[in-house]
Coordinates of C-alpha atoms in Angstrom, one line a residue:
M1 CA 0.1 -0.2 0.1
S2 CA 1.0 3.7 -1.2
T3 CA 1.5 6.3 1.6
R4 CA 2.1 9.9 1.7
S5 CA 3.2 12.2 4.1
L6 CA 3.4 16.0 4.3
I7 CA 6.9 18.0 5.3
V8 CA 6.1 21.7 6.8
L9 CA 9.2 24.2 7.1
P10 CA 10.4 25.1 9.2
D11 CA 8.2 23.9 11.6
E12 CA 9.9 20.4 11.3
S13 CA 13.4 21.4 10.9
P14 CA 15.6 19.5 8.1
K15 CA 15.2 16.4 10.3
P16 CA 12.9 14.3 7.8
F17 CA 15.3 15.1 5.3
L18 CA 18.3 13.8 7.1
D19 CA 16.9 10.8 8.6
A20 CA 15.3 9.6 4.9
I21 CA 19.2 9.9 3.8
N22 CA 20.9 8.4 6.7
A23 CA 18.4 5.7 6.3
A24 CA 19.2 5.1 2.4
K25 CA 21.0 1.7 1.9
K26 CA 21.3 1.1 -1.8
S27 CA 21.0 4.5 -4.0
L28 CA 19.8 7.8 -3.4
Q29 CA 19.5 10.5 -6.1
V30 CA 19.1 14.4 -5.7
K31 CA 17.8 17.0 -8.0
M32 CA 18.2 20.5 -6.6
F33 CA 18.2 24.1 -8.1
V34 CA 20.3 25.2 -5.2
F35 CA 22.5 23.0 -2.4
S36 CA 24.5 24.7 0.3
D37 CA 23.1 23.3 3.4
P38 CA 26.0 21.8 5.2
G39 CA 24.1 19.2 7.2
L40 CA 22.7 17.9 4.3
L41 CA 26.1 18.1 2.4
N42 CA 27.6 15.6 5.2
A43 CA 24.4 13.3 5.4
V44 CA 24.8 12.5 1.6
V45 CA 28.4 12.5 1.7
A46 CA 28.1 9.9 4.9
A47 CA 25.5 7.9 2.6
H48 CA 28.3 7.8 -0.4
Q49 CA 30.9 6.4 2.6
R50 CA 28.7 3.4 3.8
G51 CA 28.1 2.5 0.1
V52 CA 25.1 4.2 -1.0
K53 CA 24.9 4.9 -5.0
V54 CA 24.6 8.5 -4.9
R55 CA 23.6 10.6 -7.8
V56 CA 23.5 14.5 -7.3
M57 CA 22.1 16.9 -10.2
L58 CA 22.7 20.5 -9.5
N59 CA 21.1 23.5 -11.4
A60 CA 23.9 24.8 -13.8
A61 CA 26.1 28.3 -13.7
R62 CA 23.3 31.3 -14.9
R63 CA 23.4 33.2 -17.9
D64 CA 24.7 35.9 -16.0
G65 CA 27.5 33.3 -14.6
E66 CA 26.0 33.5 -11.4
D67 CA 26.6 30.0 -9.8
D68 CA 24.8 29.2 -6.2
N69 CA 25.9 25.6 -6.4
D70 CA 29.8 25.9 -7.5
K71 CA 31.4 25.3 -3.6
V72 CA 28.7 22.1 -3.2
R73 CA 29.6 20.4 -7.0
K74 CA 33.3 20.5 -5.8
S75 CA 32.7 19.4 -2.6
L76 CA 30.7 16.3 -3.5
G77 CA 33.3 15.6 -6.6
M78 CA 35.9 15.6 -3.9
A79 CA 34.2 13.2 -2.3
G80 CA 34.0 10.5 -5.1
I81 CA 30.1 11.4 -5.8
E82 CA 28.6 11.4 -9.2
V83 CA 27.3 15.0 -9.8
K84 CA 26.2 16.8 -12.8
D85 CA 25.0 20.3 -14.0
S86 CA 21.3 19.7 -15.1
N87 CA 19.9 19.5 -18.7
P88 CA 21.1 22.5 -20.5
G89 CA 17.7 21.9 -22.6
F90 CA 16.0 24.1 -19.9
G91 CA 17.0 27.6 -19.1
I92 CA 16.8 26.6 -15.0
T93 CA 16.5 23.3 -13.2
H94 CA 14.2 24.8 -10.7
E95 CA 13.1 21.1 -9.6
K96 CA 13.8 19.6 -6.0
S97 CA 13.4 15.9 -5.5
M98 CA 14.9 13.6 -3.8
V99 CA 14.6 9.6 -4.3
V100 CA 15.6 7.0 -1.6
D101 CA 16.5 3.3 -2.4
E102 CA 14.1 3.9 -5.4
A103 CA 11.2 3.7 -3.2
V104 CA 10.4 6.8 -1.8
A105 CA 10.3 10.1 -3.3
F106 CA 10.2 13.5 -2.5
V107 CA 8.6 16.6 -4.1
K108 CA 9.6 19.6 -2.8
S109 CA 9.1 23.4 -2.5
L110 CA 12.4 24.3 -0.9
N111 CA 16.1 24.5 -2.1
W112 CA 18.5 22.7 0.3
V113 CA 19.8 26.1 1.9
T114 CA 19.9 26.7 5.2
Q115 CA 17.3 29.4 5.2
N116 CA 14.6 27.6 3.4
L117 CA 15.1 25.0 6.3
T118 CA 15.0 27.6 9.0
E119 CA 13.4 30.6 7.8
T120 CA 10.8 30.1 4.9
R121 CA 7.4 28.4 4.4
D122 CA 8.0 25.3 2.5
Y123 CA 6.4 22.2 1.7
A124 CA 7.8 19.0 0.6
I125 CA 5.7 15.9 0.1
T126 CA 6.5 12.4 0.3
T127 CA 5.5 9.3 -1.7
T128 CA 6.1 5.5 -1.9
H129 CA 3.4 5.5 -4.8
P130 CA 5.4 3.5 -7.4
K131 CA 3.9 5.2 -10.4
G132 CA 4.8 8.6 -8.8
V133 CA 8.5 7.2 -8.1
S134 CA 9.1 6.0 -11.3
E135 CA 8.2 8.9 -12.8
V136 CA 10.8 10.9 -10.7
I137 CA 13.7 8.0 -11.8
A138 CA 12.7 8.3 -15.0
C139 CA 13.0 11.7 -15.4
F140 CA 16.0 12.1 -13.2
D141 CA 17.5 9.5 -16.0
A142 CA 16.3 11.4 -18.8
D143 CA 17.9 14.7 -17.5
W144 CA 21.3 13.3 -16.4
N145 CA 21.6 11.3 -19.8
R146 CA 20.7 14.5 -21.4
Q147 CA 17.4 12.9 -23.3
E148 CA 13.5 13.7 -24.0
F149 CA 11.4 13.0 -21.3
K150 CA 7.7 12.7 -22.0
P151 CA 5.4 12.3 -19.2
G152 CA 2.3 13.2 -21.3
L153 CA -1.3 14.8 -20.0
S154 CA -1.9 11.8 -18.3
A155 CA 1.2 11.7 -15.9
H156 CA 1.2 10.7 -12.1
L157 CA 2.9 13.7 -11.2
I158 CA 2.5 17.5 -12.8
W159 CA 5.9 18.5 -14.7
C160 CA 6.7 21.5 -16.6
P161 CA 7.6 22.1 -19.3
A162 CA 4.9 19.3 -20.2
N163 CA 1.8 19.2 -18.2
G164 CA 1.9 22.0 -15.7
R165 CA -0.2 24.8 -16.4
E166 CA -3.0 22.4 -18.0
R167 CA -3.0 20.6 -14.8
I168 CA -3.0 24.0 -12.5
A169 CA -5.6 25.5 -14.6
R170 CA -7.7 22.2 -14.2
F171 CA -7.1 22.1 -10.6
I172 CA -8.5 26.0 -9.9
D173 CA -11.1 25.6 -12.8
E174 CA -12.7 22.2 -10.2
A175 CA -12.8 24.6 -7.2
K176 CA -16.2 25.0 -6.1
H177 CA -15.7 26.9 -2.3
T178 CA -12.2 28.1 -1.4
L179 CA -8.9 27.9 -2.8
F180 CA -6.2 29.0 -0.8
I181 CA -3.1 29.8 -2.5
Q182 CA 0.4 30.4 -1.4
N183 CA 3.3 31.7 -4.3
E184 CA 6.1 34.0 -5.2
R185 CA 4.7 34.6 -8.3
Y186 CA 1.3 35.6 -10.0
Q187 CA 2.3 36.2 -13.7
D188 CA 0.9 33.8 -16.2
M189 CA -2.0 35.1 -18.0
V190 CA -3.8 32.2 -18.3
I191 CA -3.6 31.1 -14.5
I192 CA -4.3 35.0 -13.7
E193 CA -7.8 34.3 -16.0
R194 CA -8.6 31.1 -14.4
L195 CA -8.4 32.9 -11.0
V196 CA -10.6 35.8 -12.2
R197 CA -13.3 33.2 -13.3
A198 CA -13.2 31.3 -10.1
R199 CA -13.8 34.3 -8.2
E200 CA -16.6 35.5 -11.0
R201 CA -18.3 32.1 -10.0
G202 CA -18.0 32.6 -6.2
V203 CA -15.2 30.9 -4.9
K204 CA -13.8 32.6 -2.2
I205 CA -10.2 33.1 -2.7
H206 CA -7.1 33.8 -0.6
L207 CA -3.7 34.6 -1.9
M208 CA -0.4 34.9 -0.3
A209 CA 2.4 36.3 -2.0
R210 CA 6.0 38.2 -1.5
P211 CA 5.9 41.9 -1.1
P212 CA 6.2 43.9 -4.7
H213 CA 9.6 45.3 -4.1
S214 CA 10.8 41.5 -4.1
L215 CA 10.4 40.5 -7.6
K216 CA 13.0 41.1 -9.9
K217 CA 13.2 44.5 -12.0
E218 CA 12.6 43.1 -15.2
K219 CA 9.3 40.7 -13.3
I220 CA 7.6 44.1 -12.0
I221 CA 5.2 44.7 -14.8
E222 CA 3.8 41.3 -15.1
G223 CA 4.2 40.7 -11.3
I224 CA 2.2 43.4 -10.1
G225 CA 0.0 43.8 -12.3
G226 CA -1.3 40.2 -12.4
L227 CA -1.9 40.8 -8.6
R228 CA -3.7 44.3 -9.0
I229 CA -6.0 42.2 -11.7
L230 CA -6.8 39.7 -8.7
D231 CA -7.3 42.6 -5.8
D232 CA -9.8 44.5 -8.3
V233 CA -12.2 41.6 -8.8
G234 CA -12.1 41.0 -4.8
V235 CA -9.3 38.3 -4.3
K236 CA -7.8 38.6 -0.8
I237 CA -4.0 39.3 -0.8
H238 CA -1.6 38.8 2.2
K239 CA 1.9 38.9 3.0
L240 CA 3.1 36.8 6.2
K241 CA 4.2 38.8 8.9
H242 CA 7.1 36.6 10.6
L243 CA 8.1 34.2 7.8
K244 CA 9.5 34.5 4.0
L245 CA 7.1 33.2 1.6
H246 CA 8.7 30.2 -0.2
G247 CA 6.3 27.7 -0.6
K248 CA 4.1 26.9 -3.6
M249 CA 0.9 25.0 -2.3
M250 CA -2.7 25.4 -3.9
L251 CA -5.8 24.1 -1.2
A252 CA -9.1 23.7 -3.3
D253 CA -12.3 23.2 -1.1
G254 CA -10.3 21.5 1.8
L255 CA -9.7 18.7 0.1
H256 CA -7.2 18.7 -2.6
A257 CA -3.8 20.2 -2.5
I258 CA -0.8 20.6 -4.9
V259 CA 2.9 21.2 -3.6
G260 CA 6.2 21.4 -5.4
S261 CA 8.6 23.8 -7.1
I262 CA 6.5 25.5 -9.6
N263 CA 5.7 29.3 -9.4
L264 CA 2.8 30.6 -11.0
A265 CA 4.8 32.3 -13.9
P266 CA 5.3 31.8 -17.9
G267 CA 9.0 30.7 -17.4
S268 CA 8.4 28.2 -14.5
F269 CA 5.8 26.6 -17.2
D270 CA 7.2 26.6 -20.5
D271 CA 11.0 27.3 -19.7
R272 CA 12.1 25.6 -16.4
R273 CA 11.8 21.8 -15.0
E274 CA 9.6 21.7 -12.5
L275 CA 8.3 19.3 -10.5
A276 CA 4.7 19.5 -8.2
I277 CA 2.6 16.8 -6.6
E278 CA -1.4 16.4 -6.4
V279 CA -2.6 15.0 -3.3
H280 CA -6.4 14.3 -1.6
D281 CA -4.9 12.6 1.4
D282 CA -7.2 13.3 4.4
N283 CA -4.0 13.8 6.9
I284 CA -2.6 15.9 4.4
V285 CA -4.7 18.6 3.1
S286 CA -6.4 18.6 7.1
R287 CA -2.8 19.8 7.9
L288 CA -2.5 22.4 5.2
H289 CA -5.7 23.8 6.1
S290 CA -4.4 24.1 9.8
V291 CA -1.0 25.4 8.1
I292 CA -2.7 28.0 5.7
R293 CA -5.4 29.3 8.4
H294 CA -2.3 30.2 11.2
D295 CA -0.6 31.7 8.3
W296 CA -3.4 33.9 7.0
E297 CA -4.2 34.8 11.1
H298 CA -0.2 35.6 11.0
S299 CA -0.4 37.7 7.6
F300 CA -1.5 41.5 6.7
P301 CA -3.2 42.5 3.4
L302 CA -0.3 43.8 0.8
D303 CA -1.5 47.5 -0.3
L304 CA -1.4 47.5 -4.1
T305 CA -2.8 50.9 -4.4
D306 CA -0.6 53.4 -6.5
A307 CA 0.2 55.1 -3.0
G308 CA 1.3 51.4 -1.4
L309 CA 3.2 50.5 -4.4
F310 CA 5.0 53.8 -4.7
K311 CA 5.9 53.6 -0.9
D312 CA 7.3 49.7 -0.9
L313 CA 9.0 50.4 -4.4
E314 CA 10.6 53.5 -3.5
E315 CA 11.8 52.1 -0.2
H316 CA 13.6 49.2 -1.4
S317 CA 14.0 49.3 -5.0
Q318 CA 15.0 52.8 -6.5
G319 CA 13.2 53.4 -9.6
S320 CA 11.2 50.1 -9.7
S321 CA 8.0 52.4 -9.5
Q322 CA 8.3 54.5 -12.9
K323 CA 7.6 51.4 -14.7
L324 CA 4.3 50.9 -13.6
V325 CA 3.5 54.7 -14.7
L326 CA 1.6 54.8 -11.0
R327 CA -0.2 58.2 -10.8
M328 CA 2.2 59.8 -9.2
Y329 CA 0.0 62.5 -7.5
H330 CA -2.3 60.2 -5.9
A331 CA 0.4 58.3 -4.4
H332 CA 2.1 61.6 -2.8
E333 CA -1.4 62.8 -1.7
N334 CA -2.3 59.7 0.3
K335 CA 1.3 59.3 2.1

């Protein structure tokens, strides 16, 4: 019988991941966007030293030359571990996954960096479902060998670029009463349209987002534009008070959930290797409902008025507000 479980960060610390790595007997495969946490690195090296076959795939240096994984890549190589850069066929490999002994797969929103383990709201789902585990392994092997991976629209898991936009759009379309969403980016117009239509048919939507100034300057227009469209149709949009939001989670009607690495942005759907999982398990959706309720109670509304945006952007990122053509006289009047 297959089982699934939920890991909530930073509540549970790195312990579930360390326990799984330390329990590995035959094999361990890790695919990660950013890997730098010393404790997890030491556990992976220790697994290799006790005879576990370890393979690690890391996102390659970015187009601007920035390489978040250079140090850990060298450390893994020096320890004799097989390590490769991610498939160059994608702009970025943003997937965060692990498979232990070809039996348990971890689908995660978090990077293996200390901040995501201790300071950010993040999630992971573990699954022993044979089809899910086999898909994660098959994609890893395909990317490792620079081969094409075609999961198809009927895949057990949610993959980008493949069925991601279709599955998430359908998830929103099927919501009947409530949608709770945590995500860093709301930029994809297909998804924004689906959310608008859900709101118009009476679905109560609660979104949690990062503050506008956290967006990259080149993403300011679509990122804030998407949030303002949703705000205009009555969607409630909040920001966490005491934690940074990094998790990507959707909960519909208290019955169905999606957890994974996918930002709601065109680049994530079309140009990045991403992975998420949809679950219906009572224990998982019940706990997610408790977490999102707690987070909502410990959050505050984002001020998406001209004045609010001007203040947020100019205090943290001078000049960014000009791209939005804000009605500056209103912004100044409302200060």
